[in-house]
């Protein structure tokens, strides 16, 4: 991040532009409004997942092709949302369409293994340098099973996670995520706070949160857990945090976490549901050169079909192979998902694809930096591989505390409205980031930067 003089953004101007842009979006999404009225009578809040909810109504999509999506009003948008980071292949990629069409005619589900599952496992083993794999159907299932494996392997119940990290919607990890700043507790002893209702406090209490980018704090907390007679089974961590915008690991952090977990006999789980297959062929494990005991994948793996995976060392997987842990699921290794994953890994996510994603992201990050510099706008661009964002904060965000202290929710909302009204489909909310696809072009990235420039200009005029 460069040190430079920035302008003070007028809060009233943000409010005024937000009102204007909100009205503009309402006017161009009347079909979504109509559909919402119908959907809400049978589908709770009109959507299939709370992450799709939006006030006053969600934007309903009709189809996607390449780097584009269309909403039900016929608005064409360049997709930087990409299914919360799942569609790095782009929409309806010909290789995946071919593979899925061929598979559909051969039967789509047997709950018996097929050859594609073996081929996908072999490919993942070579990308991540981890020899054993199992499949599931989502990121949540992957983290849930990985934690169970770690608990069985160590005979311990407590787990350690990073405060503010999201690892899916099961009880073990819906803890200490997006909570008000004043409830976090002391940095050396963060609170174990259920994220939403319905999560037993007794389960949340088994999950201990520590700050990101602070290996000494993690080590001190783990040492105390040993002293208290509740040593942890594992540390589960997003190697680069992608649920607070993008927060990269500082040099040496992941290496230190690897060293201390190995030394203390605690399993290390890299939750690569977002980073795996998006920031390098072998995810963060390859990009940062640190190998965990277990890795979890989902999102990009299935090329748009529901799937997830857990990879690990022979030692970690011993409890699965011995039958001690029931790692199960009717749809695990579903033939349609495996056919899509195989085509994706072998034909789409090639070394050339990662070179293209890196080049696109480099250009987009540089263009956003140029806009920030031109207008003296507070913030900085940050990203890796297919992922990135502009963080609207004068201070570098390194963990949940700095994120909360420097949050500019109003500006994030305005940026989202500017994007949506100018043909850029983006993830709502400050916690998310852009995901590029192999089908994106440099012109697509230029369009994103141009829209950002329009907002910066309107706010600083
Ligand atoms: C890092 C991480 N882990 C796990 C999950 C859960 O994945 P899913 O929504 O497929 O259950 C997510 C979802 O966003 C995630 O970002």
Tab-separated table of C-alpha atoms and ligand atoms in Angstrom:
chain	number	residue	atom	x	y	z
A	1	UNK	CA	0.000	0.000	0.000
A	2	UNK	CA	1.391	3.384	-0.953
A	3	UNK	CA	1.439	6.251	1.517
A	4	UNK	CA	-0.252	9.235	-0.065
A	5	UNK	CA	-2.510	12.123	0.780
A	6	UNK	CA	-6.182	11.283	0.491
A	7	UNK	CA	-9.294	13.398	0.367
A	8	UNK	CA	-12.022	13.316	2.994
A	9	UNK	CA	-15.143	11.779	1.417
A	10	UNK	CA	-18.258	13.824	2.093
A	11	UNK	CA	-20.742	11.518	3.863
A	12	UNK	CA	-23.726	13.523	2.655
A	13	UNK	CA	-22.567	13.115	-0.909
A	14	UNK	CA	-22.386	9.331	-0.388
A	15	UNK	CA	-25.967	9.373	0.921
A	16	UNK	CA	-27.186	11.551	-1.961
A	17	UNK	CA	-25.542	9.370	-4.637
A	18	UNK	CA	-26.780	6.210	-2.910
A	19	UNK	CA	-30.350	7.460	-3.115
A	20	UNK	CA	-29.942	8.342	-6.797
A	21	UNK	CA	-28.331	4.992	-7.661
A	22	UNK	CA	-30.822	2.988	-5.606
A	23	UNK	CA	-33.699	4.551	-7.522
A	24	UNK	CA	-31.940	3.894	-10.788
A	25	UNK	CA	-31.466	0.213	-9.924
A	26	UNK	CA	-35.087	-0.117	-8.812
A	27	UNK	CA	-36.242	1.323	-12.147
A	28	UNK	CA	-34.193	-1.097	-14.241
A	29	UNK	CA	-35.050	-4.234	-12.279
A	30	UNK	CA	-38.830	-4.197	-12.336
A	31	UNK	CA	-38.924	-7.810	-13.553
A	32	UNK	CA	-36.967	-8.829	-10.460
A	33	UNK	CA	-39.408	-6.923	-8.288
A	34	UNK	CA	-42.379	-8.706	-9.894
A	35	UNK	CA	-40.699	-12.062	-9.544
A	36	UNK	CA	-39.882	-11.342	-5.912
A	37	UNK	CA	-43.560	-10.699	-5.168
A	38	UNK	CA	-44.354	-14.171	-6.470
A	39	UNK	CA	-41.329	-15.985	-5.021
A	40	UNK	CA	-41.731	-14.704	-1.495
A	41	UNK	CA	-45.108	-16.422	-1.114
A	42	UNK	CA	-43.476	-19.880	-1.251
A	43	UNK	CA	-39.716	-19.371	-0.979
A	44	UNK	CA	-38.683	-17.820	2.350
A	45	UNK	CA	-37.661	-14.197	1.652
A	46	UNK	CA	-37.886	-15.112	-2.040
A	47	UNK	CA	-34.502	-16.841	-2.126
A	48	UNK	CA	-32.847	-20.239	-1.628
A	49	UNK	CA	-30.137	-18.994	0.761
A	50	UNK	CA	-29.964	-16.002	3.095
A	51	UNK	CA	-26.821	-14.929	1.223
A	52	UNK	CA	-29.062	-14.215	-1.785
A	53	UNK	CA	-31.440	-11.929	0.134
A	54	UNK	CA	-31.510	-8.250	-0.707
A	55	UNK	CA	-33.579	-5.259	0.238
A	56	UNK	CA	-35.871	-4.166	-1.465
A	57	UNK	CA	-35.654	-7.257	-3.721
A	58	UNK	CA	-32.996	-9.668	-4.997
A	59	UNK	CA	-31.814	-9.463	-8.595
A	60	UNK	CA	-33.022	-12.644	-10.315
A	61	UNK	CA	-30.794	-13.951	-13.097
A	62	UNK	CA	-31.890	-15.802	-16.219
A	63	UNK	CA	-28.653	-17.074	-17.789
A	64	UNK	CA	-24.910	-16.698	-18.235
A	65	UNK	CA	-22.380	-17.171	-21.011
A	66	UNK	CA	-18.631	-16.696	-20.763
A	67	UNK	CA	-17.925	-13.639	-18.620
A	68	UNK	CA	-21.542	-12.370	-18.857
A	69	UNK	CA	-24.803	-12.864	-17.014
A	70	UNK	CA	-28.290	-11.550	-17.756
A	71	UNK	CA	-31.006	-10.720	-15.269
A	72	UNK	CA	-34.718	-11.338	-15.811
A	73	UNK	CA	-35.089	-7.744	-17.041
A	74	UNK	CA	-32.599	-8.469	-19.835
A	75	UNK	CA	-29.790	-6.374	-18.309
A	76	UNK	CA	-26.463	-7.756	-19.523
A	77	UNK	CA	-23.636	-7.608	-16.968
A	78	UNK	CA	-19.995	-8.635	-16.806
A	79	UNK	CA	-19.863	-11.135	-13.972
A	80	UNK	CA	-17.326	-10.353	-11.250
A	81	UNK	CA	-19.464	-12.143	-8.649
A	82	UNK	CA	-19.101	-15.511	-10.380
A	83	UNK	CA	-21.288	-17.486	-8.030
A	84	UNK	CA	-19.462	-16.337	-4.877
A	85	UNK	CA	-16.193	-17.340	-6.493
A	86	UNK	CA	-17.256	-20.652	-7.989
A	87	UNK	CA	-17.243	-19.921	-11.720
A	88	UNK	CA	-13.573	-19.378	-12.525
A	89	UNK	CA	-14.302	-21.388	-15.675
A	90	UNK	CA	-16.812	-18.745	-16.842
A	91	UNK	CA	-20.419	-19.609	-17.636
A	92	UNK	CA	-21.316	-22.511	-19.923
A	93	UNK	CA	-17.696	-23.218	-20.786
A	94	UNK	CA	-17.816	-25.502	-23.876
A	95	UNK	CA	-15.605	-28.180	-22.273
A	96	UNK	CA	-17.863	-28.429	-19.229
A	97	UNK	CA	-21.074	-28.310	-21.269
A	98	UNK	CA	-19.718	-31.182	-23.399
A	99	UNK	CA	-18.743	-33.274	-20.375
A	100	UNK	CA	-22.038	-32.736	-18.551
A	101	UNK	CA	-24.143	-33.429	-21.646
A	102	UNK	CA	-22.266	-36.660	-22.297
A	103	UNK	CA	-22.661	-37.751	-18.661
A	104	UNK	CA	-26.388	-36.937	-18.411
A	105	UNK	CA	-27.158	-39.554	-21.035
A	106	UNK	CA	-25.206	-42.198	-19.138
A	107	UNK	CA	-27.061	-41.772	-15.847
A	108	UNK	CA	-26.428	-39.086	-13.252
A	109	UNK	CA	-26.426	-40.837	-9.913
A	110	UNK	CA	-25.650	-44.318	-8.598
A	111	UNK	CA	-24.098	-43.745	-5.138
A	112	UNK	CA	-21.400	-46.075	-6.428
A	113	UNK	CA	-17.935	-44.885	-7.496
A	114	UNK	CA	-17.220	-43.991	-11.131
A	115	UNK	CA	-13.918	-43.614	-12.989
A	116	UNK	CA	-14.143	-39.806	-13.120
A	117	UNK	CA	-13.921	-39.650	-9.305
A	118	UNK	CA	-10.580	-41.446	-9.365
A	119	UNK	CA	-9.272	-39.190	-12.121
A	120	UNK	CA	-10.318	-36.069	-10.203
A	121	UNK	CA	-8.678	-37.380	-7.006
A	122	UNK	CA	-5.451	-38.118	-8.909
A	123	UNK	CA	-5.422	-34.622	-10.388
A	124	UNK	CA	-6.026	-32.967	-7.011
A	125	UNK	CA	-3.352	-35.122	-5.355
A	126	UNK	CA	-0.780	-33.881	-7.815
A	127	UNK	CA	-1.913	-30.216	-7.604
A	128	UNK	CA	-1.925	-30.057	-3.800
A	129	UNK	CA	0.797	-32.610	-3.044
A	130	UNK	CA	-1.601	-34.437	-0.699
A	131	UNK	CA	-2.105	-38.145	-1.377
A	132	UNK	CA	-5.616	-38.952	-0.057
A	133	UNK	CA	-8.982	-37.485	-1.097
A	134	UNK	CA	-12.706	-37.817	-0.439
A	135	UNK	CA	-15.615	-35.962	-2.031
A	136	UNK	CA	-18.564	-34.108	-0.548
A	137	UNK	CA	-21.138	-31.682	-1.968
A	138	UNK	CA	-20.284	-28.271	-0.530
A	139	UNK	CA	-17.683	-26.288	1.347
A	140	UNK	CA	-19.606	-26.689	4.595
A	141	UNK	CA	-19.560	-30.470	4.292
A	142	UNK	CA	-15.840	-30.353	3.516
A	143	UNK	CA	-14.930	-28.334	6.625
A	144	UNK	CA	-17.299	-30.333	8.821
A	145	UNK	CA	-15.738	-33.642	7.757
A	146	UNK	CA	-12.171	-32.310	7.911
A	147	UNK	CA	-12.736	-31.198	11.503
A	148	UNK	CA	-14.234	-34.558	12.379
A	149	UNK	CA	-11.180	-36.297	10.889
A	150	UNK	CA	-8.873	-34.040	12.926
A	151	UNK	CA	-10.848	-34.723	16.108
A	152	UNK	CA	-10.730	-38.457	15.521
A	153	UNK	CA	-7.034	-38.407	14.631
A	154	UNK	CA	-6.104	-36.539	17.817
A	155	UNK	CA	-8.811	-37.676	20.223
A	156	UNK	CA	-9.512	-34.020	21.112
A	157	UNK	CA	-12.656	-31.883	20.942
A	158	UNK	CA	-11.507	-28.242	20.923
A	159	UNK	CA	-10.747	-26.523	17.615
A	160	UNK	CA	-9.045	-23.228	16.799
A	161	UNK	CA	-10.174	-20.878	14.044
A	162	UNK	CA	-9.400	-17.329	12.978
A	163	UNK	CA	-11.742	-14.627	14.265
A	164	UNK	CA	-13.841	-13.370	11.356
A	165	UNK	CA	-13.192	-16.342	9.068
A	166	UNK	CA	-16.137	-18.078	7.461
A	167	UNK	CA	-15.910	-21.832	6.990
A	168	UNK	CA	-19.506	-22.737	6.174
A	169	UNK	CA	-22.826	-23.036	7.949
A	170	UNK	CA	-22.455	-25.960	10.350
A	171	UNK	CA	-22.331	-25.465	14.111
A	172	UNK	CA	-18.602	-26.165	14.620
A	173	UNK	CA	-17.574	-23.103	12.632
A	174	UNK	CA	-20.545	-20.695	12.708
A	175	UNK	CA	-18.685	-19.081	15.565
A	176	UNK	CA	-16.960	-15.706	15.991
A	177	UNK	CA	-17.612	-14.377	12.495
A	178	UNK	CA	-19.456	-11.117	11.755
A	179	UNK	CA	-20.107	-9.791	15.231
A	180	UNK	CA	-20.197	-6.224	16.547
A	181	UNK	CA	-16.769	-4.847	17.332
A	182	UNK	CA	-17.456	-4.321	21.043
A	183	UNK	CA	-18.392	-7.999	21.500
A	184	UNK	CA	-15.152	-9.522	20.217
A	185	UNK	CA	-13.513	-9.588	23.612
A	186	UNK	CA	-9.868	-9.402	24.511
A	187	UNK	CA	-7.416	-10.211	21.693
A	188	UNK	CA	-5.680	-12.828	23.868
A	189	UNK	CA	-8.984	-14.402	24.775
A	190	UNK	CA	-11.581	-13.763	22.079
A	191	UNK	CA	-15.193	-14.687	22.805
A	192	UNK	CA	-16.729	-17.811	21.215
A	193	UNK	CA	-19.848	-16.206	19.759
A	194	UNK	CA	-22.490	-18.175	17.826
A	195	UNK	CA	-23.165	-16.587	14.422
A	196	UNK	CA	-26.953	-16.387	14.308
A	197	UNK	CA	-29.593	-18.275	16.230
A	198	UNK	CA	-29.913	-22.027	16.649
A	199	UNK	CA	-26.287	-22.771	17.473
A	200	UNK	CA	-25.811	-24.288	20.943
A	201	UNK	CA	-23.401	-22.267	23.106
A	202	UNK	CA	-21.962	-25.588	24.294
A	203	UNK	CA	-20.867	-26.327	20.715
A	204	UNK	CA	-19.601	-22.767	20.159
A	205	UNK	CA	-17.511	-23.076	23.316
A	206	UNK	CA	-15.488	-25.836	21.680
A	207	UNK	CA	-14.387	-23.354	19.006
A	208	UNK	CA	-11.675	-20.910	20.015
A	209	UNK	CA	-10.916	-17.901	17.824
A	210	UNK	CA	-7.524	-16.202	17.424
A	211	UNK	CA	-6.403	-13.233	15.284
A	212	UNK	CA	-5.156	-13.626	11.698
A	213	UNK	CA	-1.566	-12.703	10.894
A	214	UNK	CA	-0.419	-13.130	14.492
A	215	UNK	CA	1.343	-16.464	15.011
A	216	UNK	CA	2.639	-15.584	18.521
A	217	UNK	CA	-0.959	-14.871	19.667
A	218	UNK	CA	-2.064	-18.212	18.187
A	219	UNK	CA	0.752	-20.016	19.950
A	220	UNK	CA	-0.015	-18.354	23.307
A	221	UNK	CA	-3.714	-19.272	23.023
A	222	UNK	CA	-2.939	-22.874	22.091
A	223	UNK	CA	-0.452	-23.138	24.966
A	224	UNK	CA	-3.172	-21.971	27.354
A	225	UNK	CA	-5.616	-24.506	25.942
A	226	UNK	CA	-3.071	-27.211	26.751
A	227	UNK	CA	-2.720	-25.812	30.285
A	228	UNK	CA	-6.501	-25.765	30.712
A	229	UNK	CA	-6.658	-29.451	29.747
A	230	UNK	CA	-8.457	-28.867	26.443
A	231	UNK	CA	-5.774	-28.985	23.755
A	232	UNK	CA	-7.045	-28.387	20.224
A	233	UNK	CA	-7.447	-31.046	17.552
A	234	UNK	CA	-6.765	-28.593	14.755
A	235	UNK	CA	-6.302	-25.073	13.534
A	236	UNK	CA	-8.660	-24.378	10.618
A	237	UNK	CA	-7.625	-21.349	8.626
A	238	UNK	CA	-8.241	-19.639	5.283
A	239	UNK	CA	-4.609	-19.224	4.171
A	240	UNK	CA	-5.637	-15.940	2.565
A	241	UNK	CA	-8.804	-14.552	4.131
A	242	UNK	CA	-11.475	-14.035	1.506
A	243	UNK	CA	-14.465	-13.269	3.636
A	244	UNK	CA	-13.258	-9.819	4.808
A	245	UNK	CA	-12.608	-8.618	1.296
A	246	UNK	CA	-9.144	-10.035	0.672
A	247	UNK	CA	-6.627	-10.163	3.536
A	248	UNK	CA	-3.340	-11.723	2.492
A	249	UNK	CA	-1.066	-13.597	4.887
A	250	UNK	CA	1.912	-11.517	5.904
A	251	UNK	CA	5.319	-12.948	4.984
A	252	UNK	CA	6.226	-15.784	7.343
A	253	UNK	CA	2.773	-16.099	8.946
A	254	UNK	CA	1.699	-19.367	7.306
A	255	UNK	CA	5.164	-20.857	7.779
A	256	UNK	CA	5.005	-19.967	11.492
A	257	UNK	CA	1.521	-21.507	11.818
A	258	UNK	CA	2.781	-24.655	10.096
A	259	UNK	CA	5.783	-24.859	12.378
A	260	UNK	CA	3.900	-24.310	15.626
A	261	UNK	CA	1.026	-26.671	14.810
A	262	UNK	CA	3.474	-29.429	13.852
A	263	UNK	CA	5.531	-28.843	16.991
A	264	UNK	CA	2.446	-28.904	19.244
A	265	UNK	CA	0.857	-31.939	17.560
A	266	UNK	CA	-2.161	-29.982	16.277
A	267	UNK	CA	-3.471	-30.732	12.764
A	268	UNK	CA	-3.467	-27.855	10.310
A	269	UNK	CA	-6.469	-27.527	7.985
A	270	UNK	CA	-6.258	-25.080	5.101
A	271	UNK	CA	-9.794	-24.137	4.155
A	272	UNK	CA	-9.239	-23.551	0.458
A	273	UNK	CA	-12.917	-23.410	-0.487
A	274	UNK	CA	-12.235	-19.941	-1.891
A	275	UNK	CA	-8.490	-19.991	-2.618
A	276	UNK	CA	-8.175	-23.556	-3.952
A	277	UNK	CA	-8.155	-23.635	-7.763
A	278	UNK	CA	-8.580	-19.840	-7.954
A	279	UNK	CA	-5.231	-18.428	-6.895
A	280	UNK	CA	-3.056	-21.179	-8.405
A	281	UNK	CA	-3.470	-24.694	-9.791
A	282	UNK	CA	-2.741	-26.029	-6.298
A	283	UNK	CA	-4.365	-23.127	-4.440
A	284	UNK	CA	-2.708	-21.387	-1.516
A	285	UNK	CA	-0.872	-24.596	-0.711
A	286	UNK	CA	1.095	-24.157	-3.947
A	287	UNK	CA	1.136	-20.362	-4.051
A	288	UNK	CA	2.563	-19.921	-0.557
A	289	UNK	CA	4.515	-23.197	-0.458
A	290	UNK	CA	3.122	-24.355	2.899
A	291	UNK	CA	1.565	-27.811	3.127
A	292	UNK	CA	-1.257	-28.441	5.625
A	293	UNK	CA	-2.333	-31.840	6.989
A	294	UNK	CA	-5.801	-31.426	5.496
A	295	UNK	CA	-7.240	-29.169	2.812
A	296	UNK	CA	-10.865	-28.430	1.979
A	297	UNK	CA	-12.175	-27.502	-1.476
A	298	UNK	CA	-15.579	-26.690	-2.988
A	299	UNK	CA	-16.885	-23.788	-5.150
A	300	UNK	CA	-14.614	-23.846	-8.250
A	301	UNK	CA	-14.100	-27.618	-8.059
A	302	UNK	CA	-17.378	-28.598	-9.709
A	303	UNK	CA	-17.401	-26.042	-12.534
A	304	UNK	CA	-20.837	-24.875	-11.392
A	305	UNK	CA	-22.141	-28.207	-10.062
A	306	UNK	CA	-22.380	-28.836	-6.317
A	307	UNK	CA	-19.236	-30.527	-5.075
A	308	UNK	CA	-16.516	-30.365	-2.481
A	309	UNK	CA	-13.453	-32.314	-1.465
A	310	UNK	CA	-11.184	-33.037	1.465
A	311	UNK	CA	-7.554	-33.851	0.806
A	312	UNK	CA	-4.935	-34.931	3.299
A	313	UNK	CA	-1.821	-36.785	4.275
A	314	UNK	CA	-1.844	-40.563	4.703
A	315	UNK	CA	-1.528	-40.091	8.476
A	316	UNK	CA	-4.520	-37.745	8.695
A	317	UNK	CA	-6.642	-40.035	6.523
A	318	UNK	CA	-5.791	-43.145	8.530
A	319	UNK	CA	-8.972	-42.692	10.607
A	320	UNK	CA	-11.021	-42.636	7.402
A	321	UNK	CA	-9.365	-45.660	5.835
A	322	UNK	CA	-9.605	-47.667	9.051
A	323	UNK	CA	-13.327	-46.918	9.228
A	324	UNK	CA	-13.004	-45.119	12.573
A	325	UNK	CA	-14.583	-41.993	11.026
A	326	UNK	CA	-17.673	-42.454	8.882
A	327	UNK	CA	-16.918	-40.065	6.046
A	328	UNK	CA	-20.147	-40.541	4.133
A	329	UNK	CA	-22.806	-38.967	1.914
A	330	UNK	CA	-25.317	-40.233	-0.656
A	331	UNK	CA	-24.247	-37.710	-3.274
A	332	UNK	CA	-20.493	-37.815	-2.565
A	333	UNK	CA	-18.612	-38.217	-5.851
A	334	UNK	CA	-21.805	-37.711	-7.855
A	335	UNK	CA	-21.047	-38.683	-11.488
A	336	UNK	CA	-22.337	-35.416	-12.976
A	337	UNK	CA	-20.240	-33.293	-10.589
A	338	UNK	CA	-17.215	-35.507	-11.172
A	339	UNK	CA	-17.587	-35.275	-14.961
A	340	UNK	CA	-17.703	-31.479	-14.688
A	341	UNK	CA	-14.761	-31.425	-12.265
A	342	UNK	CA	-12.684	-33.668	-14.525
A	343	UNK	CA	-13.317	-31.486	-17.593
A	344	UNK	CA	-12.608	-28.381	-15.546
A	345	UNK	CA	-9.300	-29.662	-14.165
A	346	UNK	CA	-8.042	-31.247	-17.359
A	347	UNK	CA	-9.297	-28.863	-20.040
A	348	UNK	CA	-10.047	-25.497	-18.429
A	349	UNK	CA	-7.892	-24.782	-15.370
A	350	UNK	CA	-4.604	-25.321	-17.207
A	351	UNK	CA	-1.279	-23.545	-16.569
A	352	UNK	CA	-2.217	-21.086	-19.351
A	353	UNK	CA	-5.496	-20.324	-17.571
A	354	UNK	CA	-3.641	-19.344	-14.382
A	355	UNK	CA	-1.244	-17.162	-16.373
A	356	UNK	CA	-4.250	-15.425	-17.939
A	357	UNK	CA	-5.952	-14.916	-14.549
A	358	UNK	CA	-2.754	-13.483	-13.054
A	359	UNK	CA	-2.330	-11.084	-15.983
A	360	UNK	CA	-5.961	-9.926	-15.780
A	361	UNK	CA	-5.777	-9.376	-12.040
A	362	UNK	CA	-2.506	-7.524	-12.254
A	363	UNK	CA	-4.041	-5.134	-14.778
A	364	UNK	CA	-7.243	-4.677	-12.774
A	365	UNK	CA	-5.401	-4.035	-9.513
A	366	UNK	CA	-3.064	-1.554	-11.239
A	367	UNK	CA	-5.996	0.254	-12.879
A	368	UNK	CA	-7.807	0.529	-9.535
A	369	UNK	CA	-4.630	1.848	-7.887
A	370	UNK	CA	-4.360	4.458	-10.674
A	371	UNK	CA	-7.934	5.620	-9.972
A	372	UNK	CA	-7.237	5.838	-6.233
A	373	UNK	CA	-4.110	7.891	-6.928
A	374	UNK	CA	-5.793	10.177	-9.470
A	375	UNK	CA	-8.596	11.146	-7.100
A	376	UNK	CA	-6.738	10.905	-3.788
A	377	UNK	CA	-9.366	8.336	-2.847
A	378	UNK	CA	-8.836	6.501	0.475
A	379	UNK	CA	-8.214	2.791	0.057
A	380	UNK	CA	-6.029	0.243	-1.647
A	381	UNK	CA	-6.437	-2.611	-4.115
A	382	UNK	CA	-5.477	-6.089	-2.993
A	383	UNK	CA	-5.696	-9.465	-4.690
A	384	UNK	CA	-4.132	-12.710	-5.796
A	385	UNK	CA	-4.871	-14.994	-8.750
A	386	UNK	CA	-8.524	-14.654	-9.766
A	387	UNK	CA	-9.512	-12.770	-6.602
A	388	UNK	CA	-9.300	-9.176	-5.493
A	389	UNK	CA	-11.038	-6.075	-4.222
A	390	UNK	CA	-10.564	-2.426	-3.442
A	391	UNK	CA	-10.526	-2.064	0.323
A	392	UNK	CA	-12.002	1.314	1.286
A	393	UNK	CA	-9.797	1.812	4.298
A	394	UNK	CA	-7.010	4.277	4.961
A	395	UNK	CA	-5.282	1.627	7.111
A	396	UNK	CA	-4.144	-1.806	5.941
A	397	UNK	CA	-6.590	-4.512	7.014
A	398	UNK	CA	-4.663	-7.426	8.510
A	399	UNK	CA	-7.285	-9.124	10.686
A	400	UNK	CA	-10.863	-8.854	11.937
A	401	UNK	CA	-10.118	-6.050	14.402
A	402	UNK	CA	-8.592	-3.771	11.770
A	403	UNK	CA	-11.421	-4.705	9.408
A	404	UNK	CA	-14.102	-3.737	11.904
A	405	UNK	CA	-12.323	-0.567	12.973
A	406	UNK	CA	-11.999	0.695	9.398
A	407	UNK	CA	-15.193	-0.552	7.816
A	408	UNK	CA	-16.944	1.797	5.382
A	409	UNK	CA	-20.208	-0.015	4.752
A	410	UNK	CA	-21.867	3.023	3.111
A	411	UNK	CA	-19.147	3.395	0.508
A	412	UNK	CA	-19.205	-0.339	-0.203
A	413	UNK	CA	-22.946	-0.222	-0.764
A	414	UNK	CA	-22.578	2.757	-3.107
A	415	UNK	CA	-19.824	1.006	-5.092
A	416	UNK	CA	-22.096	-2.012	-5.485
A	417	UNK	CA	-24.941	0.163	-6.804
A	418	UNK	CA	-22.606	1.938	-9.256
A	419	UNK	CA	-21.452	-1.439	-10.534
A	420	UNK	CA	-24.921	-2.907	-10.900
A	421	UNK	CA	-26.204	0.162	-12.751
A	422	UNK	CA	-23.281	0.107	-15.176
A	423	UNK	CA	-23.143	-3.504	-16.242
A	424	UNK	CA	-20.922	-4.992	-13.533
A	425	UNK	CA	-22.454	-7.868	-11.564
A	426	UNK	CA	-20.770	-7.889	-8.167
A	427	UNK	CA	-21.073	-9.587	-4.828
A	428	UNK	CA	-22.945	-7.390	-2.382
A	429	UNK	CA	-21.337	-6.414	0.915
A	430	UNK	CA	-17.888	-5.435	1.994
A	431	UNK	CA	-16.860	-8.950	3.005
A	432	UNK	CA	-16.781	-10.198	-0.565
A	433	UNK	CA	-14.389	-9.743	-3.463
A	434	UNK	CA	-14.308	-10.050	-7.240
A	435	UNK	CA	-13.621	-13.383	-8.904
A	436	UNK	CA	-12.308	-13.352	-12.465
A	437	UNK	CA	-12.897	-16.196	-14.888
A	438	UNK	CA	-10.763	-17.630	-17.651
A	439	UNK	CA	-13.339	-16.130	-20.053
A	440	UNK	CA	-12.795	-12.563	-18.818
A	441	UNK	CA	-10.912	-10.205	-21.102
A	442	UNK	CA	-8.743	-7.174	-20.445
A	443	UNK	CA	-11.646	-5.069	-21.770
A	444	UNK	CA	-13.898	-6.544	-19.084
A	445	UNK	CA	-11.386	-5.440	-16.453
A	446	UNK	CA	-11.111	-1.979	-18.034
A	447	UNK	CA	-14.873	-1.631	-17.739
A	448	UNK	CA	-14.699	-2.402	-14.011
A	449	UNK	CA	-11.991	0.222	-13.520
A	450	UNK	CA	-13.956	2.769	-15.582
A	451	UNK	CA	-17.020	2.347	-13.358
A	452	UNK	CA	-14.869	2.715	-10.262
A	453	UNK	CA	-13.409	5.897	-11.753
A	454	UNK	CA	-16.890	7.300	-12.363
A	455	UNK	CA	-17.759	6.816	-8.695
A	456	UNK	CA	-14.451	8.276	-7.505
A	457	UNK	CA	-14.971	11.284	-9.749
A	458	UNK	CA	-18.587	11.828	-8.622
A	459	UNK	CA	-17.558	11.614	-4.981
A	460	UNK	CA	-14.600	13.940	-5.189
A	461	UNK	CA	-15.980	16.512	-7.674
B	1	LIG	C1	-13.657	-20.245	3.112
B	1	LIG	C2	-14.998	-20.900	3.013
B	1	LIG	N1	-15.194	-22.111	3.566
B	1	LIG	C3	-16.371	-22.747	3.495
B	1	LIG	C4	-17.435	-22.165	2.854
B	1	LIG	C5	-18.758	-22.887	2.800
B	1	LIG	O1	-19.006	-23.331	1.497
B	1	LIG	P1	-20.496	-23.694	1.053
B	1	LIG	O2	-21.248	-22.418	0.958
B	1	LIG	O3	-20.294	-24.394	-0.286
B	1	LIG	O4	-21.046	-24.620	2.059
B	1	LIG	C6	-17.301	-20.912	2.259
B	1	LIG	C7	-18.432	-20.258	1.583
B	1	LIG	O5	-18.395	-19.125	1.190
B	1	LIG	C8	-16.047	-20.255	2.349
B	1	LIG	O6	-15.858	-19.034	1.824
